[in-house]
Amino acid sequence: MLETNTTRPGFQEYAEGLRDVLTGSDPARATLAIEDLEITDEPHAAQFARARTWLGAKYRGRAIEGVFSTSAVPVDIVVALRDELWPGKPISIAGGSSVGAPGLHAQPFGRGFDGAVAATRSMFPRTRRIVFVGGASYGDVMGQQALEPLRRTASASGLAVETLEGLSLTELEQRVSTLPPDAVVFFSVVNRDRTGTRFRPRDVLDLLAASANRPIFGFATTYLRHGIVGGDLVDLREVGRACAEQMQQLLATGRARPPTDLGSRLAFDHDQLRRWGVRESHLPSGADVLFRPPTLWQSHREEVLAGLAASLLQSAFIGWLFVESRKRRRAEDRLHALSRSLMRAQEGERARLSRELHDDVNQRLALLAIGFDAFASGGDLADSMRERARALAEESRRLGSDLHGLARRLRPPQLDSSGLPSALRALGAQVQAASLIEIEVATRDWPGELPADVAIVFYRVAQEALHNVVKHSRATRARVALHGSRRLLVLDVHDDGLGIEQPREGLGLVGMRERLALLGGHLHLSAPSGEGTHVVAHVPLPLRLLPPEETEEPADVPPARPAR
């Protein structure tokens, strides 16, 4: 394989295409030797003599089946070396046009001047000139050959072609950074500059693209992602494959097939289009836009599908939880309705027992006491019998008094006649009389009338709290406070007793909490040691109560219940 600059990326892609076909997946099938012929400005005869000397020393006597060359190497030198070293062997020339020497077979590939010039006019309508970077002064033989066809194509579209020839790399960079606004750059190849320094063309393009103030077009796919906007591009790897297939047929049959029609394609870099503000709608018809960022679906399809599946499962689970929550709330509301009914039944039974004790049993005991008194007043009784009758009368009166107190505890009559504050004052007086603990009852902003359910719940809470004060606190004073606001009804019982480090949740406290819960309320208990016990009952407004006669089950969606 003969080439003038084996380091350039375009040649590397061409060589890879050769290897794709010649060696396939087995590198031992064929050996591809690559030689770098540095072409200078000296006469071909001198260049041929120098190449013949070192190639002859390397390859004379070795079995060579065919020769590949690029059109960058002069055809007469390729033929002379073949005739001198490998006589009669076929030669495949990449990029060459029809050649007349026997055994020479060209595989041309076009530089897309028509498509590139049309794309320039479509994408940048203000363009009036094309600045060509390449040609003989940069070691670009193929670019020099293409310059005149480019000028003809550009002229037909009303564009002029200018060249930046004979510059050092620094000078070339400075020129492309100060181009007029009506110019675009066509980059071919820069193998060396005016100073003779050799470069990889793609490295030069990277440098120029970073400095250029106007867009750069190219001619090969190897320049994509290195600063060109795009262009009518040839795939040099495909060129290598076509040359290798041509050589294989020559070696197998002795006849060459017609050259493969290797067209170029309009292709553009998405990032460079954005850099220069070009909309895709301004591209020529049929152009490809490459390196467009993948969509979420394209780049993370598995993750998206997994996420969707997880979302569906989660939605199904949430739906199931919602249904179960509705069932639970309905069950809770049925339970609350049952508890309210039981509480009403219990209070109703207490009220009935209270009336029975007060109106019946207590009256009968009073009559019994009167009877014993009358019996004791009889004149014909012995003194012992008279004293016995008087004792029984007194015991009947004490029993009646006890039953009267029990009746009041079962259902204080003040709740129905005078309201909750009056009932609590009566309760405080009873506790104070029985325990010698000073009980104060105070009200502030309390509604005049409350439903019986609320009044009895607050009364029972106060009753249990004062019972605990007497039994556990060793207090001398206790205060029962009632106050209300637009949002809450509050019962506050506070004593000056010993308090408890960790109050136990006995049946009394559990009963208070359950009663308040039926009204949507809650109980707060604090009993720091040495600071007394503080019991606060809250019931939110508006009140959540069933009508007294309601017997139906609660609705499916109950009102919101305050957190407890």
PDB file of N, CA and C in Angstrom, residues 1-2 34-37 47-62 77 81-82 85-86:
ATOM      1  N   MET A   1       0.854  -1.180   0.000  1.00  0.00           N
ATOM      2  CA  MET A   1       0.000   0.000   0.000  1.00  0.00           C
ATOM      3  C   MET A   1       0.887   1.225   0.000  1.00  0.00           C
ATOM      4  N   LEU A   2       0.744   2.108  -0.992  1.00  0.00           N
ATOM      5  CA  LEU A   2       1.575   3.289  -1.137  1.00  0.00           C
ATOM      6  C   LEU A   2       0.739   4.538  -0.845  1.00  0.00           C
ATOM      7  N   ILE A  34       2.097  -1.249   4.457  1.00  0.00           N
ATOM      8  CA  ILE A  34       1.839   0.160   4.145  1.00  0.00           C
ATOM      9  C   ILE A  34       3.169   0.901   4.114  1.00  0.00           C
ATOM     10  N   GLU A  35       3.384   1.645   3.018  1.00  0.00           N
ATOM     11  CA  GLU A  35       4.616   2.419   2.862  1.00  0.00           C
ATOM     12  C   GLU A  35       4.275   3.887   2.627  1.00  0.00           C
ATOM     13  N   ASP A  36       5.015   4.750   3.310  1.00  0.00           N
ATOM     14  CA  ASP A  36       4.792   6.193   3.243  1.00  0.00           C
ATOM     15  C   ASP A  36       5.812   6.793   2.274  1.00  0.00           C
ATOM     16  N   LEU A  37       5.337   7.266   1.103  1.00  0.00           N
ATOM     17  CA  LEU A  37       6.195   7.906   0.102  1.00  0.00           C
ATOM     18  C   LEU A  37       6.065   9.417   0.244  1.00  0.00           C
ATOM     19  N   GLN A  47      12.569  11.229  -7.316  1.00  0.00           N
ATOM     20  CA  GLN A  47      11.740  10.615  -6.288  1.00  0.00           C
ATOM     21  C   GLN A  47      11.615   9.115  -6.529  1.00  0.00           C
ATOM     22  N   PHE A  48      11.477   8.741  -7.796  1.00  0.00           N
ATOM     23  CA  PHE A  48      11.367   7.329  -8.120  1.00  0.00           C
ATOM     24  C   PHE A  48      12.651   6.584  -7.742  1.00  0.00           C
ATOM     25  N   ALA A  49      13.781   7.169  -8.031  1.00  0.00           N
ATOM     26  CA  ALA A  49      15.052   6.509  -7.724  1.00  0.00           C
ATOM     27  C   ALA A  49      15.193   6.295  -6.216  1.00  0.00           C
ATOM     28  N   ARG A  50      14.821   7.293  -5.425  1.00  0.00           N
ATOM     29  CA  ARG A  50      14.947   7.156  -3.983  1.00  0.00           C
ATOM     30  C   ARG A  50      13.998   6.072  -3.463  1.00  0.00           C
ATOM     31  N   ALA A  51      12.737   6.071  -3.970  1.00  0.00           N
ATOM     32  CA  ALA A  51      11.775   5.076  -3.516  1.00  0.00           C
ATOM     33  C   ALA A  51      12.181   3.684  -3.949  1.00  0.00           C
ATOM     34  N   ARG A  52      12.722   3.572  -5.223  1.00  0.00           N
ATOM     35  CA  ARG A  52      13.106   2.257  -5.718  1.00  0.00           C
ATOM     36  C   ARG A  52      14.224   1.667  -4.869  1.00  0.00           C
ATOM     37  N   THR A  53      15.139   2.507  -4.400  1.00  0.00           N
ATOM     38  CA  THR A  53      16.278   2.012  -3.632  1.00  0.00           C
ATOM     39  C   THR A  53      15.820   1.361  -2.323  1.00  0.00           C
ATOM     40  N   TRP A  54      15.022   2.102  -1.531  1.00  0.00           N
ATOM     41  CA  TRP A  54      14.685   1.517  -0.225  1.00  0.00           C
ATOM     42  C   TRP A  54      13.546   0.509  -0.292  1.00  0.00           C
ATOM     43  N   LEU A  55      12.613   0.665  -1.277  1.00  0.00           N
ATOM     44  CA  LEU A  55      11.576  -0.355  -1.431  1.00  0.00           C
ATOM     45  C   LEU A  55      12.145  -1.643  -2.014  1.00  0.00           C
ATOM     46  N   GLY A  56      13.126  -1.471  -2.939  1.00  0.00           N
ATOM     47  CA  GLY A  56      13.757  -2.667  -3.497  1.00  0.00           C
ATOM     48  C   GLY A  56      14.477  -3.465  -2.438  1.00  0.00           C
ATOM     49  N   ALA A  57      15.183  -2.778  -1.551  1.00  0.00           N
ATOM     50  CA  ALA A  57      15.894  -3.491  -0.493  1.00  0.00           C
ATOM     51  C   ALA A  57      14.914  -4.207   0.439  1.00  0.00           C
ATOM     52  N   LYS A  58      13.727  -3.695   0.532  1.00  0.00           N
ATOM     53  CA  LYS A  58      12.752  -4.258   1.481  1.00  0.00           C
ATOM     54  C   LYS A  58      11.902  -5.353   0.860  1.00  0.00           C
ATOM     55  N   TYR A  59      11.549  -5.202  -0.437  1.00  0.00           N
ATOM     56  CA  TYR A  59      10.542  -6.103  -1.008  1.00  0.00           C
ATOM     57  C   TYR A  59      11.042  -6.955  -2.168  1.00  0.00           C
ATOM     58  N   ARG A  60      12.248  -6.718  -2.683  1.00  0.00           N
ATOM     59  CA  ARG A  60      12.685  -7.501  -3.828  1.00  0.00           C
ATOM     60  C   ARG A  60      12.745  -8.983  -3.447  1.00  0.00           C
ATOM     61  N   GLY A  61      12.130  -9.780  -4.277  1.00  0.00           N
ATOM     62  CA  GLY A  61      12.110 -11.214  -4.037  1.00  0.00           C
ATOM     63  C   GLY A  61      10.944 -11.674  -3.173  1.00  0.00           C
ATOM     64  N   ARG A  62      10.167 -10.750  -2.594  1.00  0.00           N
ATOM     65  CA  ARG A  62       9.003 -11.149  -1.788  1.00  0.00           C
ATOM     66  C   ARG A  62       7.771 -11.284  -2.674  1.00  0.00           C
ATOM     67  N   ILE A  77       4.976   7.264 -10.952  1.00  0.00           N
ATOM     68  CA  ILE A  77       5.867   6.666  -9.963  1.00  0.00           C
ATOM     69  C   ILE A  77       5.334   5.304  -9.528  1.00  0.00           C
ATOM     70  N   LEU A  81       7.437   1.842 -10.143  1.00  0.00           N
ATOM     71  CA  LEU A  81       7.807   0.949  -9.047  1.00  0.00           C
ATOM     72  C   LEU A  81       7.235  -0.441  -9.248  1.00  0.00           C
ATOM     73  N   ARG A  82       6.000  -0.515  -9.749  1.00  0.00           N
ATOM     74  CA  ARG A  82       5.408  -1.836 -10.017  1.00  0.00           C
ATOM     75  C   ARG A  82       6.239  -2.595 -11.048  1.00  0.00           C
ATOM     76  N   LEU A  85       9.690  -3.613  -9.453  1.00  0.00           N
ATOM     77  CA  LEU A  85       9.735  -4.515  -8.304  1.00  0.00           C
ATOM     78  C   LEU A  85       8.705  -5.635  -8.371  1.00  0.00           C
ATOM     79  N   TRP A  86       7.520  -5.359  -8.925  1.00  0.00           N
ATOM     80  CA  TRP A  86       6.446  -6.360  -8.918  1.00  0.00           C
ATOM     81  C   TRP A  86       5.815  -6.436 -10.321  1.00  0.00           C
TER      82      TRP A  86
END
